[in-house]
Coordinates of C-alpha atoms and ligand atoms in Angstrom, one line a residue:
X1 CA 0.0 0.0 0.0
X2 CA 1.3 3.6 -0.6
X3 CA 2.0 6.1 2.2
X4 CA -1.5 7.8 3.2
X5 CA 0.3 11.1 1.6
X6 CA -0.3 10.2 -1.5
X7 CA -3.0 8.4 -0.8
X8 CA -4.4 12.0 0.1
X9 CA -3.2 13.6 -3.0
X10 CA -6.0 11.3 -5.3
X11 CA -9.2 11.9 -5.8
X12 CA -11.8 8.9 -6.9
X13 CA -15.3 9.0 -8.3
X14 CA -17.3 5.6 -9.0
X15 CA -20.6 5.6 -11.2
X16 CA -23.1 3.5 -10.1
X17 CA -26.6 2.2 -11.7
X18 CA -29.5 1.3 -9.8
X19 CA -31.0 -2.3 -10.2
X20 CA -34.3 -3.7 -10.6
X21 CA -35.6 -7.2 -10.4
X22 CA -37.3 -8.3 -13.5
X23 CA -38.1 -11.4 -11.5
X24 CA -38.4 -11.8 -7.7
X25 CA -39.3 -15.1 -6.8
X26 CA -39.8 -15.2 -2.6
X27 CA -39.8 -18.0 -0.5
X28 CA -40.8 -18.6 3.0
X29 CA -39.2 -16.6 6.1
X30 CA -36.1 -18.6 6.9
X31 CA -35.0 -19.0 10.8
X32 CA -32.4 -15.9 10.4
X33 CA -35.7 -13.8 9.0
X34 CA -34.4 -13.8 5.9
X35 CA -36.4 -14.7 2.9
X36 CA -35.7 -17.2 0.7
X37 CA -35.2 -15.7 -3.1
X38 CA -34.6 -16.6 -7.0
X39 CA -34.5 -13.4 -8.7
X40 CA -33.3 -12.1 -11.8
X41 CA -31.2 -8.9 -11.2
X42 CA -30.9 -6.5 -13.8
X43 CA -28.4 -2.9 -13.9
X44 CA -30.3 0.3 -15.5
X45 CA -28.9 3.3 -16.5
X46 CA -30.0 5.6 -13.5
X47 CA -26.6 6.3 -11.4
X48 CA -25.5 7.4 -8.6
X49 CA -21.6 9.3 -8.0
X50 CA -19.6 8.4 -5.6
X51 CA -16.5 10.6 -5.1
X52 CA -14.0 9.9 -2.6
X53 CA -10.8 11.9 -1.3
X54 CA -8.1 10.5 0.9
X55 CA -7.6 12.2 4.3
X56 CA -4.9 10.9 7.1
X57 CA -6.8 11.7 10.1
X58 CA -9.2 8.6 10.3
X59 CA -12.0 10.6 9.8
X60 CA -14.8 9.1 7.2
X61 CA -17.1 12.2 6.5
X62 CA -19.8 12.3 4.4
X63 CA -21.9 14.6 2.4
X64 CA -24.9 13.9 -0.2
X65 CA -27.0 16.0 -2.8
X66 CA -29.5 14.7 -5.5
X67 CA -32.5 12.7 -5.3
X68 CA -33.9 12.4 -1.7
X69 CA -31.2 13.4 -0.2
X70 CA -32.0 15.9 2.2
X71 CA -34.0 12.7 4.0
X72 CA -30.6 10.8 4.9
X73 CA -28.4 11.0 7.8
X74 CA -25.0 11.4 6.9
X75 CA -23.8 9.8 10.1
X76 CA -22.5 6.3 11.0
X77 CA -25.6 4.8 10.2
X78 CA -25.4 5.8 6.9
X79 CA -24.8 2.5 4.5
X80 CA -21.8 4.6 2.6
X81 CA -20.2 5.0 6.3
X82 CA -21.0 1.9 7.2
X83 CA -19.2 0.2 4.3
X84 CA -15.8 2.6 4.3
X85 CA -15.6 1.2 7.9
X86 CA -16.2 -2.0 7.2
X87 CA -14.2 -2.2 4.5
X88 CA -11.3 -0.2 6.5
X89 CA -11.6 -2.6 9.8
X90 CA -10.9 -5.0 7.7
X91 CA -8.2 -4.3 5.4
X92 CA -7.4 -0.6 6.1
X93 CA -5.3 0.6 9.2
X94 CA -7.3 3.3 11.4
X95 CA -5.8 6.5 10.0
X96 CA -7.1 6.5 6.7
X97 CA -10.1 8.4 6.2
X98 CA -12.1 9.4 3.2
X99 CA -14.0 12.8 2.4
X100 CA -17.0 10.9 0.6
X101 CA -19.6 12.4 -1.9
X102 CA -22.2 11.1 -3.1
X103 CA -24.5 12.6 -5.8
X104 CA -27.9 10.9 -5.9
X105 CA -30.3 9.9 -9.1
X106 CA -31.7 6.9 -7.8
X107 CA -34.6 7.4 -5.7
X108 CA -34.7 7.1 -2.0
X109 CA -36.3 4.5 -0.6
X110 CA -37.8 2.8 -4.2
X111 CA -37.5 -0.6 -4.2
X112 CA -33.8 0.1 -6.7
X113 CA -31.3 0.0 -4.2
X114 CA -30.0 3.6 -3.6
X115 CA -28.8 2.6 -0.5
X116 CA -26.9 -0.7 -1.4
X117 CA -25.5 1.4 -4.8
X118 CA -23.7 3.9 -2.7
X119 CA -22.3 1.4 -0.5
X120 CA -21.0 -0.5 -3.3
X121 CA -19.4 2.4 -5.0
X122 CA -18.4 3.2 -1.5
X123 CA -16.2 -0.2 -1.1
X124 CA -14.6 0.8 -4.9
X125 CA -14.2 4.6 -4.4
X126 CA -12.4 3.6 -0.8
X127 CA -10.0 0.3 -2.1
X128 CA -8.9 2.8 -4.8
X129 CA -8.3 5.3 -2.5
X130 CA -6.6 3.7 0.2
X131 CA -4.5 1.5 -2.3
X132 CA -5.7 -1.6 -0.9
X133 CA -5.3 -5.1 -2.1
X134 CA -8.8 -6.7 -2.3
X135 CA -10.0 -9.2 -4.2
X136 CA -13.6 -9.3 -6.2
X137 CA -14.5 -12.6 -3.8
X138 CA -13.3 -10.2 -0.8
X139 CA -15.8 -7.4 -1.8
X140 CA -18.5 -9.0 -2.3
X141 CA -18.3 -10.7 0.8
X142 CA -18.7 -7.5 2.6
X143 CA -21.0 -6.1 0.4
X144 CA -23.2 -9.2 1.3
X145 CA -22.7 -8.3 4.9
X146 CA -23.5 -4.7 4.6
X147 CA -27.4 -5.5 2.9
X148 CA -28.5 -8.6 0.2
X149 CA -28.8 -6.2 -2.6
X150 CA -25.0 -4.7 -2.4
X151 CA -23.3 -7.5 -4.0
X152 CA -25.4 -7.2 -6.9
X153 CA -24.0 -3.8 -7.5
X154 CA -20.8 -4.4 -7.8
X155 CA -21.6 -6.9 -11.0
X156 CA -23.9 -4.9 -12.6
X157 CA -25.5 -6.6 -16.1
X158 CA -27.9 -9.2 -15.3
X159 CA -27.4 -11.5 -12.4
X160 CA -29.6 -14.6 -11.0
X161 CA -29.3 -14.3 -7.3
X162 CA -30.5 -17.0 -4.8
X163 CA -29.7 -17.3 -0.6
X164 CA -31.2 -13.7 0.2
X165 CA -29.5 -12.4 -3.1
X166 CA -26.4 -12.6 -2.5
X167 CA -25.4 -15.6 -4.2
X168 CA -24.9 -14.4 -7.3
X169 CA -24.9 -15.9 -11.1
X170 CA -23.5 -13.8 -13.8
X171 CA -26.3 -14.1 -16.8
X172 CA -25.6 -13.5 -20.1
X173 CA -27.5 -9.7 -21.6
X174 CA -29.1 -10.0 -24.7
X175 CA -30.8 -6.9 -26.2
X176 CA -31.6 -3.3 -24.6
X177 CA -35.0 -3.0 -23.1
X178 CA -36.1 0.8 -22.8
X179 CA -37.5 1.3 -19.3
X180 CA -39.8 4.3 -17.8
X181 CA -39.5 4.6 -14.2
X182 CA -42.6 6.0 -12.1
X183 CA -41.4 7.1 -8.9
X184 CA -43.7 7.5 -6.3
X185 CA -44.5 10.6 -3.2
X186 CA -43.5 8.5 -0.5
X187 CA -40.8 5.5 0.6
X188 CA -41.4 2.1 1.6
X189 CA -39.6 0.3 4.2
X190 CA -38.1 -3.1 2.9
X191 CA -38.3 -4.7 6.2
X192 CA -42.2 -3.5 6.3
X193 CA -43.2 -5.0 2.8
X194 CA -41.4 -8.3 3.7
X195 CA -43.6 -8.4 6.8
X196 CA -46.8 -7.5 5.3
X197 CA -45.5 -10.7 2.4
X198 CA -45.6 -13.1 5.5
X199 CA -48.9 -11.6 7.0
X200 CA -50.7 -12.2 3.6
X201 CA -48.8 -15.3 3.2
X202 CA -50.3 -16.6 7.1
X203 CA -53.9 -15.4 5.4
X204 CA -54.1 -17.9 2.4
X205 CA -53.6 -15.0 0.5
X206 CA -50.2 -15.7 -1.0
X207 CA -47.8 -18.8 -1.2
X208 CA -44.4 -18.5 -1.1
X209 CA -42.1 -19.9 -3.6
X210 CA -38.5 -18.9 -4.5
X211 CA -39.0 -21.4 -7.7
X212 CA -38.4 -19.7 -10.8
X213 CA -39.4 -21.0 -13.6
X214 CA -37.2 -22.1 -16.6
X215 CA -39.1 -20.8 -19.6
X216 CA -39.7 -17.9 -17.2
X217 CA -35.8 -17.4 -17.3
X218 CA -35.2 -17.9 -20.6
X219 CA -37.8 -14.9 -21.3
X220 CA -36.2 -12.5 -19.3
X221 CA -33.0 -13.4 -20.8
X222 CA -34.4 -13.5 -24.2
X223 CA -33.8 -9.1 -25.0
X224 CA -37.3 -9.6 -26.7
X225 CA -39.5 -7.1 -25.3
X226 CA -42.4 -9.4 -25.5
X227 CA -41.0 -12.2 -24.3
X228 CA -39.8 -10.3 -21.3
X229 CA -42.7 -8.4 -20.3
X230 CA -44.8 -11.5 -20.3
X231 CA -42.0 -13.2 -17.9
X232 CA -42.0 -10.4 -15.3
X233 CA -42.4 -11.2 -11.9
X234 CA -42.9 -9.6 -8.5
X235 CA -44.0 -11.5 -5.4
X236 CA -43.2 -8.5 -3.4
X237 CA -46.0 -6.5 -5.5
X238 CA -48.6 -8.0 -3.4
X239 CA -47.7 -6.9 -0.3
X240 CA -46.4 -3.8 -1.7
X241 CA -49.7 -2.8 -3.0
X242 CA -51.3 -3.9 0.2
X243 CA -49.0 -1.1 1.8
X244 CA -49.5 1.7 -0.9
X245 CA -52.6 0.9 -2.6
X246 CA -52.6 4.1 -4.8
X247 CA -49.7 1.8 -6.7
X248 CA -52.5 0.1 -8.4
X249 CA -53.6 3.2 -10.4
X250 CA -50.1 4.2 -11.7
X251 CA -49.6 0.9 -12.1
X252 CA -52.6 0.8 -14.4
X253 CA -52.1 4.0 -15.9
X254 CA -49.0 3.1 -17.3
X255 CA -49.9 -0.2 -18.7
X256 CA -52.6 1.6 -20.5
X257 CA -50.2 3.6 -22.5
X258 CA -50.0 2.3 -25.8
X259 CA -46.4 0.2 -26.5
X260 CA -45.8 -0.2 -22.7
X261 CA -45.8 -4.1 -22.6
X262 CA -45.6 -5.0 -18.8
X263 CA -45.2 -3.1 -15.9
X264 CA -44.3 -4.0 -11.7
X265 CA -43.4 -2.4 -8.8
X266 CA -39.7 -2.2 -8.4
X267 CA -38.1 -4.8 -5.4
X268 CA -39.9 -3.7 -2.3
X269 CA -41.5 -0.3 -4.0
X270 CA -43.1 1.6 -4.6
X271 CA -41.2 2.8 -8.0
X272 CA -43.1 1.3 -10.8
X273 CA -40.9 0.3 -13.8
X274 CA -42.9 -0.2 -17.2
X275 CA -40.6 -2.2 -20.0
X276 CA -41.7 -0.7 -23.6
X277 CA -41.8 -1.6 -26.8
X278 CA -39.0 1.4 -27.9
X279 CA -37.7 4.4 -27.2
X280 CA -40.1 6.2 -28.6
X281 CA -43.1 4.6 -27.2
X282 CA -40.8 5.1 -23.6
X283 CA -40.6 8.6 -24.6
X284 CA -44.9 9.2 -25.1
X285 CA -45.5 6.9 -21.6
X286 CA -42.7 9.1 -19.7
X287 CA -44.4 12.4 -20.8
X288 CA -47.9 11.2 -20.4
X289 CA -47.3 9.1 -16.9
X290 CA -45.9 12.3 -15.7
X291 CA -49.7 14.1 -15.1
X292 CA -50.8 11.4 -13.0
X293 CA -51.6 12.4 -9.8
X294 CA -50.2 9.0 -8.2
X295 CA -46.8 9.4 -9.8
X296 CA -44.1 12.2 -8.2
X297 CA -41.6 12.2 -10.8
X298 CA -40.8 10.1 -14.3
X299 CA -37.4 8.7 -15.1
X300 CA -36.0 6.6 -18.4
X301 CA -33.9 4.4 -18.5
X302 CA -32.3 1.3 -20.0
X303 CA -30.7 -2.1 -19.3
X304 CA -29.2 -4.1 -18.7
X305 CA -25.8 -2.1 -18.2
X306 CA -22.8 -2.5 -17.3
X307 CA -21.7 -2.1 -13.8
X308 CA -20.2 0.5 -11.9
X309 CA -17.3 2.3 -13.7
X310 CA -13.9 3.8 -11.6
X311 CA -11.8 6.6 -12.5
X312 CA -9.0 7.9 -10.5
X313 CA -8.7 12.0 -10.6
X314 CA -5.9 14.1 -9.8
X315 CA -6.5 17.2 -7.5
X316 CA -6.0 18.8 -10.1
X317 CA -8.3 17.8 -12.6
X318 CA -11.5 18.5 -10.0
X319 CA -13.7 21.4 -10.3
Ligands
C5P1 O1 -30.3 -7.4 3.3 P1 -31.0 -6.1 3.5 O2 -30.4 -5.2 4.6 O3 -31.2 -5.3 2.3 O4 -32.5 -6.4 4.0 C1 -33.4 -5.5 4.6 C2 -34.5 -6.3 5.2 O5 -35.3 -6.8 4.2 C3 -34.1 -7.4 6.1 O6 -33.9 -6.9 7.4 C4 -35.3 -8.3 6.0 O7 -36.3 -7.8 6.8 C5 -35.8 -8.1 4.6 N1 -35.3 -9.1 3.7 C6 -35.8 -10.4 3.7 N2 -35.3 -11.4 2.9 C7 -34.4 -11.1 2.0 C8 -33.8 -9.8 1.9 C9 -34.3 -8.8 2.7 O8 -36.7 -10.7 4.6 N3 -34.0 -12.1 1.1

């Protein structure tokens, strides 16, 4: 490892996507209150910025701006935090320290794993920075320890994922799909929609199986729009509608839209994803779904993308 003094004198930023699951297959509540899954990961092209700068005082300080931001605590229970410490405990030494930013596009609390994106770029932004020596097994063995989602994010493409996600399959990417994200007024809680999955499930109302189907698979994987819209999947959706049940109508609106083939809520929710036909029928659903009065704000996207990208700045190159 290099001396913390140049350590200090590098800057790094780390792009991140968000992810969605175009499948999410969930299984009964294990004894460590996980959930069983099979899901089908997918990286789209909304990012968040992770920039870090080396400091030799120990200190990991962190600021944030974008999308939702001003709702997060920047302190040690932040996920970012929590993963340059982790990360630092266990390779690090105790002085080095990191000036984090982070610049947010994916939405808070949306079911696309803002949280588990920044603490993945975190990890990079802070093994580049501190020079350390850590392997890709290494990383996402922490990641898997800091949330079931962050492991994900460090692969990016398409991924099958089984345990509680974070056993991960690279799957091959065929074809881009054209995605229009309707992001909702309010957050959901993960742990909440999970719960509310079980209580349904206890009522008849649902069963749970992480089974996912092989003609189901070779859909999603198929880049045919048609053949992946009819293969989406969300056994979260329920429970997630239960919680939010003005879902349903932007859920509806945008299927109505003409060349939206299939729609679901996003993970836990409540962002609604709808996979279209093109880009230009994603361009007349995103301005349309925008004057509902159930949807806050409209994004576009596309996947599957790669994952997240590094690049090492000098001082003096920053702004
Ligand atoms: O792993 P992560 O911190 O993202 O999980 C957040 C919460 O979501 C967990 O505490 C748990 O309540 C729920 N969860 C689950 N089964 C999974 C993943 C998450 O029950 N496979």
């Amino acid at each position: 490892m290099m001396p913390m003094t140049e350590a200090q004198s590098w800057r790094v930023r780390v792009r991140i996507p968000a992810k969605i699951n175009i499948a999410l297959c969930v299984g009964p509540r294990r004894a460590d209150g996980f959930h069983e899954l099979s899901t089908v990961f997918q990286a789209v092209s909304l990012y968040d910025q992770v920039q870090a700068t080396g400091r030799a005082d120990g200190r990991i300080e962190l600021t944030m701006s974008g999308e939702g931001s001003e709702r997060l605590a920047c302190d040690r229970t932040n996920l970012a935090v929590r993963a340059a410490r982790l990360l630092r405990d266990r390779h690090g030494n105790p002085r080095q320290g990191v000036e984090l930013r982070i610049d947010k596009q994916i939405p808070m609390a949306g079911g696309m794993a803002g949280g588990s994106a920044d603490a993945a770029g975190t990890l990079l932004a802070c093994v580049e920075c501190w020079r350390l020596e850590v392997s890709l097994d290494e990383l996402l063995g922490l990641a898997a320890e800091l949330g079931s989602d962050v492991p994900f994010l460090l692969l990016g493409g398409n991924a099958l994922g089984t345990g509680r996600g974070e056993r991960l399959r690279a799957l091959p990417a065929a074809g881009r799909l054209e995605w229009v994200f309707a992001l909702a007024g309010r957050g959901l809680s993960t742990p909440q929609v999970y719960r509310r999955f079980d209580e349904l499930a206890e009522l008849g109302e649902l069963t749970p199986s992480s089974q996912l189907a092989s003609d189901g698979l070779a859909g999603l994987l198929s880049g045919e729009p048609d053949r992946v819209a009819a293969a989406l999947r969300n056994d979260l959706q329920a429970p997630a509608l239960d919680l939010y049940p003005e879902l349903a109508g932007t859920l509806a609106a945008g299927l109505a839209r003409p060349g939206v083939l299939g729609g679901l809520v996003c993970g836990s929710g409540p962002t609604c994803a709808f996979l279209c036909a093109d880009a230009s029928s994603a361009g007349a659903a995103a301005a349309s779904l925008a004057g509902e009065p159930t949807v806050r704000a409209v994004r576009r996207g596309h996947g599957p993308v790669a994952g997240p990208e590094v690049a090492r700045l000098a001082r003096a190159e920053e702004s």
